XYZ file of C-alpha atoms in Angstrom:
659
model
C -13.761 -2.857 -26.987
C -11.325 -4.949 -28.925
C -7.641 -5.169 -28.070
C -5.361 -3.087 -30.282
C -2.684 -4.359 -32.606
C 0.986 -4.109 -31.548
C 1.591 -1.367 -34.136
C -0.824 0.857 -32.234
C 1.112 0.496 -29.007
C 4.422 1.214 -30.763
C 2.992 4.374 -32.307
C 1.592 5.440 -28.937
C 5.017 4.819 -27.387
C 6.744 7.031 -29.947
C 4.139 9.747 -29.460
C 4.489 9.762 -25.680
C 8.277 10.019 -25.955
C 7.955 13.025 -28.254
C 5.323 14.630 -26.023
C 7.431 14.032 -22.902
C 10.525 15.625 -24.422
C 8.525 18.662 -25.525
C 6.905 19.085 -22.099
C 10.234 18.804 -20.306
C 11.821 21.394 -22.607
C 9.012 23.863 -21.938
C 9.130 23.321 -18.190
C 12.932 23.538 -18.122
C 12.945 26.922 -19.852
C 10.251 28.233 -17.517
C 12.000 26.993 -14.374
C 15.382 28.341 -15.467
C 13.922 31.834 -15.872
C 12.327 31.673 -12.414
C 15.557 30.570 -10.743
C 17.603 33.236 -12.499
C 15.151 35.878 -11.315
C 15.490 34.571 -7.742
C 19.264 35.118 -7.822
C 20.224 31.454 -7.898
C 23.414 31.900 -9.906
C 27.192 31.955 -9.574
C 29.271 34.179 -11.865
C 26.221 34.636 -14.064
C 25.654 30.868 -14.420
C 22.525 29.169 -13.076
C 23.465 27.352 -9.871
C 22.558 23.934 -8.547
C 19.640 24.180 -6.109
C 19.858 21.050 -3.917
C 22.276 19.952 -1.187
C 23.361 16.616 -2.608
C 24.047 18.206 -5.973
C 27.113 19.875 -4.480
C 28.370 16.517 -3.247
C 28.513 15.322 -6.849
C 29.957 18.625 -8.050
C 32.696 18.533 -5.414
C 33.701 15.007 -6.386
C 33.461 15.889 -10.067
C 35.937 18.725 -9.610
C 38.267 16.363 -7.740
C 38.097 13.746 -10.510
C 38.674 16.375 -13.198
C 41.573 17.994 -11.297
C 43.245 14.591 -10.985
C 42.844 14.072 -14.725
C 40.686 10.965 -14.403
C 37.033 11.843 -14.917
C 36.343 8.398 -16.400
C 39.344 6.470 -15.091
C 40.900 5.461 -11.800
C 39.265 3.553 -8.970
C 35.523 3.161 -9.474
C 33.415 2.965 -6.347
C 29.678 2.789 -5.755
C 27.450 5.832 -6.386
C 30.177 7.790 -8.200
C 28.997 7.522 -11.811
C 27.085 10.818 -11.708
C 30.139 12.658 -10.361
C 32.334 11.194 -13.088
C 29.788 12.147 -15.738
C 29.841 15.739 -14.474
C 33.656 15.724 -14.470
C 33.642 14.548 -18.066
C 31.149 17.236 -19.121
C 32.347 20.203 -17.074
C 35.954 19.661 -16.080
C 37.233 21.403 -12.943
C 35.986 24.935 -13.663
C 33.102 25.938 -11.357
C 30.973 27.805 -13.950
C 31.472 25.025 -16.505
C 30.517 22.362 -13.967
C 27.418 24.304 -12.939
C 26.405 24.800 -16.560
C 26.718 21.056 -17.184
C 24.962 20.100 -13.962
C 21.893 22.328 -14.000
C 20.480 20.828 -17.198
C 20.983 17.218 -16.133
C 17.838 17.085 -14.007
C 15.324 17.549 -16.852
C 17.379 15.390 -19.230
C 17.719 12.453 -16.866
C 14.195 13.055 -15.605
C 12.919 11.849 -18.972
C 13.984 8.383 -17.832
C 10.671 8.244 -15.952
C 9.017 7.734 -19.348
C 11.236 4.714 -19.907
C 10.521 3.367 -16.429
C 6.809 3.140 -17.246
C 6.774 2.551 -20.999
C 7.771 -1.160 -21.198
C 5.213 -2.063 -18.547
C 2.534 -0.004 -20.277
C 3.260 -1.724 -23.593
C 2.688 -5.083 -21.920
C -0.999 -4.114 -21.588
C -1.324 -3.804 -25.407
C -3.462 -0.703 -24.872
C -2.268 2.397 -26.801
C -4.170 4.691 -24.432
C -2.330 3.230 -21.435
C 0.959 3.469 -23.316
C 0.382 7.181 -23.922
C -1.254 8.248 -20.663
C 0.711 6.348 -18.001
C 4.245 7.619 -18.824
C 3.022 11.221 -19.089
C 1.181 10.960 -15.783
C 4.379 9.720 -14.128
C 6.500 12.414 -15.788
C 4.201 15.162 -14.471
C 4.068 13.772 -10.925
C 4.514 16.780 -8.592
C 7.194 15.073 -6.537
C 9.065 13.970 -9.648
C 9.101 17.502 -11.062
C 10.429 18.731 -7.718
C 13.271 16.201 -7.876
C 14.274 16.696 -11.514
C 13.650 20.330 -12.459
C 16.420 22.596 -13.753
C 19.113 22.990 -11.114
C 18.508 19.707 -9.284
C 21.367 17.217 -9.524
C 20.785 13.880 -7.854
C 20.850 10.150 -8.481
C 17.051 10.160 -8.050
C 16.729 11.204 -11.678
C 17.742 7.758 -12.956
C 17.060 5.479 -9.981
C 13.368 4.645 -10.741
C 14.178 3.751 -14.346
C 17.039 1.463 -13.302
C 14.815 -0.194 -10.699
C 11.860 -0.808 -13.005
C 14.133 -1.862 -15.875
C 15.693 -4.465 -13.567
C 12.239 -5.593 -12.495
C 11.160 -5.851 -16.135
C 14.160 -8.087 -16.901
C 13.208 -10.349 -13.978
C 9.634 -10.492 -15.236
C 10.631 -11.352 -18.809
C 13.145 -13.952 -17.640
C 10.465 -15.573 -15.489
C 7.634 -15.549 -18.037
C 9.338 -15.884 -21.430
C 10.000 -19.133 -23.232
C 12.919 -17.750 -25.233
C 15.848 -15.333 -24.902
C 15.958 -15.935 -21.168
C 19.755 -15.649 -21.152
C 19.521 -12.186 -22.706
C 17.130 -11.045 -19.985
C 19.389 -12.508 -17.293
C 22.407 -10.703 -18.750
C 20.390 -7.490 -18.968
C 19.466 -7.811 -15.311
C 23.101 -8.418 -14.350
C 24.231 -5.387 -16.352
C 21.619 -3.218 -14.655
C 22.801 -4.425 -11.251
C 26.318 -3.271 -12.103
C 25.062 0.060 -13.407
C 23.041 0.651 -10.245
C 26.095 -0.119 -8.115
C 27.933 2.686 -9.886
C 24.985 5.077 -9.998
C 23.247 4.651 -6.619
C 24.464 1.741 -4.551
C 21.283 1.166 -2.490
C 19.431 0.625 -5.781
C 21.466 -2.532 -6.298
C 20.053 -4.089 -3.154
C 16.527 -3.014 -4.100
C 16.957 -4.708 -7.476
C 18.297 -7.861 -5.822
C 15.085 -7.924 -3.809
C 13.125 -8.272 -7.053
C 14.383 -11.836 -7.253
C 11.747 -12.577 -4.641
C 9.131 -12.130 -7.376
C 10.898 -14.760 -9.456
C 10.897 -17.133 -6.499
C 7.162 -16.609 -5.926
C 6.206 -16.980 -9.590
C 5.065 -20.518 -10.331
C 7.660 -22.498 -12.321
C 6.744 -22.731 -15.983
C 10.030 -23.395 -17.756
C 12.155 -26.528 -17.651
C 14.787 -26.229 -14.955
C 12.993 -23.403 -13.146
C 12.508 -25.358 -9.961
C 16.173 -26.331 -9.802
C 17.195 -22.737 -10.530
C 14.969 -21.425 -7.737
C 16.295 -23.951 -5.264
C 19.840 -22.967 -6.183
C 18.973 -19.296 -5.745
C 17.424 -19.969 -2.334
C 20.527 -21.910 -1.310
C 22.754 -19.022 -2.446
C 20.652 -16.533 -0.482
C 20.905 -18.735 2.595
C 24.689 -19.000 2.235
C 25.100 -15.244 1.833
C 22.914 -14.604 4.891
C 24.895 -17.130 6.951
C 28.229 -15.616 5.875
C 26.956 -12.115 6.679
C 25.831 -13.177 10.149
C 29.186 -14.907 10.632
C 30.834 -11.535 9.840
C 32.657 -12.859 6.794
C 33.848 -10.151 4.392
C 32.460 -8.758 2.100
C 29.043 -10.130 3.067
C 29.136 -8.613 6.545
C 29.897 -5.235 4.997
C 26.911 -5.530 2.669
C 24.676 -6.422 5.600
C 25.908 -3.464 7.664
C 25.446 -1.131 4.703
C 21.852 -2.231 4.123
C 21.008 -2.185 7.836
C 22.422 1.325 8.275
C 20.446 2.665 5.319
C 17.238 1.030 6.519
C 17.752 2.485 10.002
C 18.330 5.968 8.590
C 15.550 5.850 6.001
C 12.909 4.500 8.356
C 14.044 6.076 11.618
C 15.715 3.196 13.406
C 16.917 3.477 16.989
C 20.225 5.139 16.107
C 18.933 7.115 13.159
C 15.687 8.514 14.562
C 16.882 12.066 15.255
C 18.896 12.097 12.031
C 15.880 10.851 10.096
C 13.776 13.572 11.688
C 16.370 16.166 10.665
C 16.296 15.086 6.997
C 13.108 16.246 5.316
C 13.050 13.602 2.591
C 12.969 10.869 5.237
C 9.796 12.149 6.910
C 6.672 9.938 6.756
C 3.523 10.754 4.805
C -0.198 10.359 5.241
C -2.241 8.637 2.527
C -3.584 12.017 1.424
C -0.065 13.424 1.138
C 1.072 10.383 -0.822
C -1.722 10.857 -3.359
C -1.045 14.585 -3.550
C 2.686 14.215 -4.199
C 2.374 11.218 -6.505
C -0.660 11.922 -8.703
C -1.384 15.559 -7.885
C -4.447 14.926 -5.753
C -5.366 12.748 -2.791
C -8.660 11.968 -4.558
C -6.803 10.100 -7.308
C -5.000 7.702 -4.966
C -7.840 5.101 -5.063
C -7.379 4.760 -8.835
C -4.134 2.734 -8.544
C -5.892 0.461 -6.046
C -8.761 -0.207 -8.449
C -6.259 -0.536 -11.277
C -4.305 -3.114 -9.286
C -7.448 -5.225 -8.941
C -8.158 -5.125 -12.689
C -4.486 -5.652 -13.532
C -4.269 -8.688 -11.238
C -7.513 -10.113 -12.643
C -6.260 -9.834 -16.209
C -2.605 -10.867 -15.839
C -3.025 -13.385 -13.004
C 0.355 -14.675 -11.770
C 2.272 -12.357 -14.062
C 0.823 -9.355 -12.255
C 2.822 -10.027 -9.093
C 5.955 -8.611 -10.766
C 4.404 -5.146 -10.776
C 1.944 -5.335 -7.899
C 4.212 -6.673 -5.153
C 7.022 -4.109 -5.691
C 4.404 -1.402 -6.250
C 2.776 -2.144 -2.889
C 6.186 -2.337 -1.214
C 7.225 1.026 -2.656
C 3.901 2.546 -1.607
C 4.336 1.390 1.979
C 7.966 2.550 1.971
C 6.881 5.979 0.683
C 4.367 6.299 3.517
C 7.141 5.600 5.999
C 9.774 7.731 4.232
C 9.046 10.113 1.367
C 12.472 9.236 -0.042
C 10.723 6.350 -1.818
C 8.029 8.343 -3.608
C 9.950 8.293 -6.931
C 9.873 4.492 -6.845
C 6.138 4.439 -6.220
C 5.334 6.902 -9.030
C 5.748 4.479 -12.007
C 3.488 1.800 -10.524
C 0.904 4.330 -9.315
C 0.754 6.143 -12.673
C 0.535 2.916 -14.678
C -2.206 1.395 -12.542
C -4.206 4.638 -12.416
C -4.084 4.973 -16.209
C -4.824 1.275 -16.645
C -7.931 1.549 -14.483
C -9.141 4.619 -16.382
C -8.722 2.932 -19.772
C -10.180 -0.397 -18.667
C -13.133 1.352 -17.044
C -13.820 3.127 -20.331
C -13.616 -0.180 -22.207
C -16.013 -1.890 -19.833
C -18.480 1.010 -19.927
C -18.634 1.111 -23.719
C -18.432 -2.642 -24.354
C -22.233 -3.041 -24.439
C -22.881 -0.119 -26.785
C -24.997 -1.201 -29.782
C -23.266 -0.428 -33.076
C -19.574 -0.203 -33.838
C -19.682 3.572 -34.586
C -21.501 4.143 -31.318
C -18.913 2.109 -29.446
C -16.141 4.109 -31.086
C -17.714 7.442 -30.150
C -18.336 6.252 -26.615
C -14.812 4.937 -26.344
C -13.084 8.137 -27.417
C -15.482 10.306 -25.444
C -14.959 8.342 -22.237
C -11.180 8.285 -22.795
C -11.189 12.066 -23.203
C -13.137 12.430 -19.954
C -10.806 10.016 -18.166
C -7.744 11.895 -19.449
C -9.221 15.156 -18.213
C -9.728 13.650 -14.742
C -6.205 12.250 -14.638
C -4.403 15.345 -15.899
C -6.586 18.255 -14.758
C -4.869 18.719 -11.411
C -1.419 17.368 -12.207
C -1.197 19.429 -15.398
C -2.172 22.668 -13.665
C 0.253 21.995 -10.843
C 3.054 21.301 -13.307
C 2.375 24.581 -15.113
C 2.205 26.565 -11.858
C 5.141 24.903 -10.095
C 7.777 27.356 -8.884
C 11.140 25.699 -8.173
C 12.620 26.608 -4.813
C 16.354 26.530 -4.312
C 17.555 25.341 -0.927
C 20.259 27.995 -1.125
C 19.463 31.710 -1.265
C 21.308 34.542 -2.953
C 22.640 35.445 0.505
C 24.157 31.956 0.843
C 26.054 32.411 -2.416
C 27.196 35.841 -1.196
C 28.526 34.239 2.002
C 30.530 31.810 -0.119
C 32.067 34.760 -1.967
C 32.863 36.471 1.331
C 34.547 33.320 2.617
C 36.847 33.168 -0.404
C 37.618 36.867 -0.111
C 38.278 37.109 3.640
C 39.902 33.765 4.514
C 42.968 31.857 3.246
C 42.362 28.691 1.184
C 43.354 26.327 3.998
C 40.618 27.645 6.295
C 38.326 25.068 7.885
C 34.664 26.044 7.673
C 32.458 25.229 10.659
C 28.865 25.132 9.480
C 25.836 22.870 9.751
C 25.983 19.646 7.753
C 23.496 20.549 5.005
C 25.789 23.416 3.946
C 28.960 21.312 3.983
C 29.028 20.217 0.347
C 27.830 23.664 -0.767
C 30.605 25.703 0.806
C 33.326 23.150 0.129
C 32.565 23.195 -3.597
C 32.191 26.969 -3.941
C 35.227 27.873 -1.813
C 37.538 24.877 -2.155
C 37.989 24.976 1.644
C 37.587 21.956 3.940
C 34.518 21.739 6.168
C 34.084 19.987 9.513
C 31.275 17.759 8.237
C 28.698 17.449 5.477
C 25.642 15.524 4.331
C 27.622 12.299 3.999
C 29.312 12.371 7.400
C 26.457 13.453 9.651
C 26.006 11.085 12.564
C 24.704 11.615 16.067
C 28.337 12.115 17.153
C 29.352 14.641 14.481
C 26.082 16.527 14.877
C 26.727 16.727 18.617
C 30.260 18.016 18.068
C 29.003 20.694 15.664
C 26.003 21.801 17.738
C 27.327 21.600 21.294
C 29.680 24.625 21.276
C 26.928 26.830 19.856
C 24.250 25.798 22.345
C 26.308 26.215 25.539
C 27.005 29.679 27.044
C 30.825 29.966 27.204
C 32.359 31.726 24.184
C 35.924 30.837 25.172
C 35.008 27.170 25.525
C 33.140 27.289 22.215
C 36.116 28.772 20.369
C 38.494 26.234 21.906
C 36.143 23.361 21.036
C 35.576 24.487 17.427
C 39.268 25.047 16.764
C 40.229 21.731 18.329
C 37.801 19.622 16.303
C 38.548 21.627 13.144
C 42.160 20.506 13.451
C 41.452 17.028 14.841
C 38.507 15.866 12.743
C 39.138 12.245 13.658
C 39.028 12.927 17.389
C 36.306 10.859 18.993
C 34.251 11.053 22.125
C 33.702 8.146 24.488
C 30.066 7.366 23.722
C 29.998 4.766 26.474
C 29.635 7.751 28.813
C 26.262 8.657 27.331
C 23.437 8.931 29.780
C 23.360 10.393 33.266
C 27.095 11.139 33.415
C 27.367 12.702 29.952
C 27.213 16.417 30.990
C 30.000 15.899 33.529
C 32.078 13.938 31.010
C 31.758 16.730 28.422
C 32.590 19.416 30.999
C 35.779 17.549 31.889
C 36.571 16.863 28.235
C 36.204 20.555 27.368
C 38.352 21.651 30.303
C 41.178 19.422 29.032
C 41.257 21.045 25.587
C 44.582 22.884 25.727
C 45.174 26.276 24.091
C 47.076 26.142 20.843
C 50.834 26.488 20.612
C 52.852 29.499 19.549
C 53.043 28.548 15.863
C 50.912 29.906 13.071
C 47.307 29.336 14.217
C 44.952 27.431 11.975
C 42.357 29.558 10.207
C 38.789 28.647 11.194
C 35.596 30.281 9.937
C 32.203 29.926 11.604
C 29.609 30.270 8.852
C 25.953 30.250 9.852
C 23.546 31.059 7.000
C 20.161 32.498 7.858
C 18.389 29.151 7.523
C 20.462 27.672 10.370
C 18.793 30.047 12.825
C 15.396 28.594 11.882
C 16.489 25.095 12.977
C 17.632 25.812 16.537
C 15.332 23.040 17.759
C 17.524 20.499 15.983
C 20.737 22.151 17.176
C 19.552 21.980 20.778
C 18.365 18.378 20.390
C 21.692 17.279 18.908
C 23.613 19.189 21.589
C 21.858 16.939 24.140
C 21.457 13.795 22.048
C 23.618 11.736 24.443
C 21.997 12.980 27.659
C 20.086 10.611 29.874
C 16.802 12.067 28.602
C 17.402 13.611 25.161
C 14.962 16.439 24.444
C 12.404 16.251 21.678
C 12.795 18.640 18.774
C 10.945 21.868 19.603
C 11.166 25.477 18.505
C 13.460 27.595 20.689
C 14.045 30.711 18.592
C 12.067 32.922 16.229
C 13.409 36.073 14.596
C 11.303 38.919 13.198
C 11.970 42.242 11.521
C 11.316 45.058 14.018
C 8.696 46.753 11.896
C 6.565 48.993 14.122
C 7.814 47.460 17.389
C 7.360 49.686 20.446
C 7.845 48.942 24.126
C 6.708 51.142 27.005
C 8.313 49.703 30.122
C 6.501 52.031 32.507
C 3.085 51.246 31.059
C 3.980 47.589 30.530
C 2.741 47.671 26.926
C 4.394 46.328 23.833
C 3.491 46.623 20.148
C 4.873 43.814 18.014
C 4.973 43.255 14.233
C 2.009 41.517 12.618
C 4.267 38.609 11.598
C 4.810 37.821 15.268
C 1.057 37.792 15.909
C 0.523 35.570 12.860
C 3.062 33.123 14.276
C 0.827 32.712 17.327
C 2.551 34.910 19.916
C -0.065 36.611 22.088
C 2.066 37.398 25.128
C 5.553 37.164 26.624
C 6.951 36.315 30.028
C 9.632 39.032 29.846
C 10.653 41.794 27.457
C 14.446 42.213 27.495
C 16.399 45.222 26.305
C 19.829 43.702 25.590
C 21.443 46.918 24.317
C 25.007 47.117 25.668
C 24.439 44.241 28.085
C 25.986 40.821 28.563
C 24.202 37.538 29.453
C 25.664 37.553 32.965
C 23.747 40.720 33.815
C 20.431 38.863 33.763
C 19.085 36.368 36.260
C 17.117 34.185 33.873
C 16.148 31.876 36.709
C 13.661 34.477 37.939
C 12.696 35.971 34.575
C 9.667 34.355 33.002
C 9.860 32.883 29.520
C 9.278 33.231 26.638
C 11.616 36.192 26.260
C 11.037 38.938 23.727
C 14.539 40.334 23.202
C 15.542 43.486 21.333
C 18.485 45.836 20.996
C 18.941 49.338 19.658
C 21.846 48.038 17.542
C 19.809 45.549 15.487
C 16.845 45.753 13.133
C 15.176 42.545 14.321
C 13.510 41.011 17.364
C 14.061 37.595 18.905
C 11.641 35.368 20.791
C 13.415 32.632 22.704
C 13.417 30.587 25.895
C 15.746 29.552 28.676
C 17.449 26.854 26.611
C 18.802 29.349 24.106
C 18.902 32.889 25.545
C 22.410 32.481 27.030
C 23.843 30.268 24.268
C 26.770 31.240 22.075
C 24.464 30.987 19.067
C 22.152 33.613 20.561
C 25.093 35.805 21.539
C 26.288 35.808 17.929
C 23.049 37.500 16.853
C 24.509 40.809 18.048
C 21.725 41.668 20.489
C 24.136 41.428 23.432
C 27.353 43.403 23.776
C 30.080 40.858 23.017
C 33.845 40.656 22.965
C 35.176 39.902 19.448
C 38.385 38.339 20.777
C 37.063 34.811 20.169
C 34.402 35.265 17.464
C 35.322 38.228 15.289
C 32.487 39.265 12.956
C 33.551 39.241 9.310
C 29.946 39.665 8.244
C 27.765 40.441 11.283
C 24.528 38.531 11.559
C 21.680 39.734 9.370
C 18.103 38.547 9.512
C 18.120 37.392 5.867
C 21.814 36.732 5.405
C 23.072 34.904 8.484
C 26.604 35.681 9.576
C 30.297 34.875 9.248
C 32.880 34.948 12.042
C 36.627 34.386 12.360
C 37.245 31.979 15.254
C 40.344 33.062 17.188
C 42.387 30.885 19.572
C 41.171 30.951 23.168
C 43.387 32.777 25.637
C 45.749 30.647 27.688
C 44.334 32.092 30.890
C 41.058 30.372 30.141
C 42.629 26.941 29.826
C 41.106 25.468 32.962
C 37.710 27.066 32.660
C 34.920 24.552 32.676
C 31.658 24.671 30.800
C 28.482 25.424 32.727
């Protein structure tokens, strides 16, 4: 099969751009209707569905309110926020309207990430198939559908465009300065868009160093580059600014992304940093685990054809694939290489199969027939999955209702105490400060947020929450971690004085329903500095009562089918908590797991000894509780979560220690 003329590849490129835009428009309309039906809206406007989207919205509102959406001090990773400020101003509905459509629009950049590399093959079929395959990647659709606002939408394009500039600079005999300037401009753009992308793009210079010198002065240039790298490394190790700061930034991100010693529990708590199996990688990248071998075969053919030039795509592609296996955060960077190599293998296989056909018409029929079959194999699963994909918002209609309740029931200066993945969300929708968010979660801040909820003393919890709400910069002595940590925290808590006689600070404890499904993480973070930190394990399950019945005399219990489906076949103790307090039970002699119920609630709880006495469990409303410290503004509901006003602890409890 003869190679095609450049005009054919240009036409194929134009066709794939048109097809990609049309597909994205159709999917965007479909996804918007599904999200509207699910109640994902604020004031009638479709809402942003992901956590980090509210980080950018919150900063966008700040930039717009200060009158400098595109001016003022520019720092890394703020370009998306400034773009939103420019488009939507400071009004919440206008910002949401501008933000929700950005995902599909910027998601089209995946076509541009693949297209230049596909055109290098001079195969129109590759030019058409590879970008579409990448655009319809299941993981990519999940990261760029309507409602998702994140830097992911442009990061793969910026990375592969930078890599393409390095490749052209290394292999071209002319216009090398233009490619170098293009690479430099892309580095600056990545610094403003997503700062870690800058360091990824700098790593692409390794391909230039490995590529055999072909142009005059290349060897000298490479030696100079190696010397510069050595100097920067030496200055970073010598703690010279700003090089030491760059090193610390990269090291911290690597530790978090790949579960380093300090970031392991945090990495485990962040879903996008979880590792993958090979089957999962193929499923999320190409729609099926069975298609994952195609990029491997394509890499072999691509390397055979392009020789040394192939290392510019293959080495980063392999690196991104390995990174994606270790942390799914890197799947978007693997998608372009995987889609291109899979399509390249399919097209090359068709060419090789039909190359020995007798006559030209027969070769042409065989070529188009085999290409049609190959396209069907590539797109059968990924196309169906794209059509059937249902976008899922991280935030429910009940979460938006809680935000409205917060604004209605609390003054604007209220500090909201909630788990970190709701920090940006509630700060943007209410305008109120939060204790911490998705950008300030560390082992220490997660401990501070989780500890008061997982210990049993409500007075101590209220005093702790109010203290750290007012003193956000207060720090704990982490040198005490280990065997003496529980005693240190007990003494630290006992020293927290009651507040003065002035106007008390307003503090709201907001725990959406999803928080109660992650008690394993709360408990782990509450003990993260112990001598033997616990592994993450489930400590609480909640179920609607349904047809629950308990006959204490007969010792029989009928539980809802959902509880049976979850795997519960028996219980150590069945506890009627109606009108009772935790102190009325001797849990040391009661067998776990505990099936707890109350006549005042419409749900059941299954828990264990780590959680049954905790403040978090008390807030469920199964026990009889005193509202003097945690006053219910919206009592806990199985689907809605709850909202409480945190009152100052009584002075009489000043010296009480935590058990």
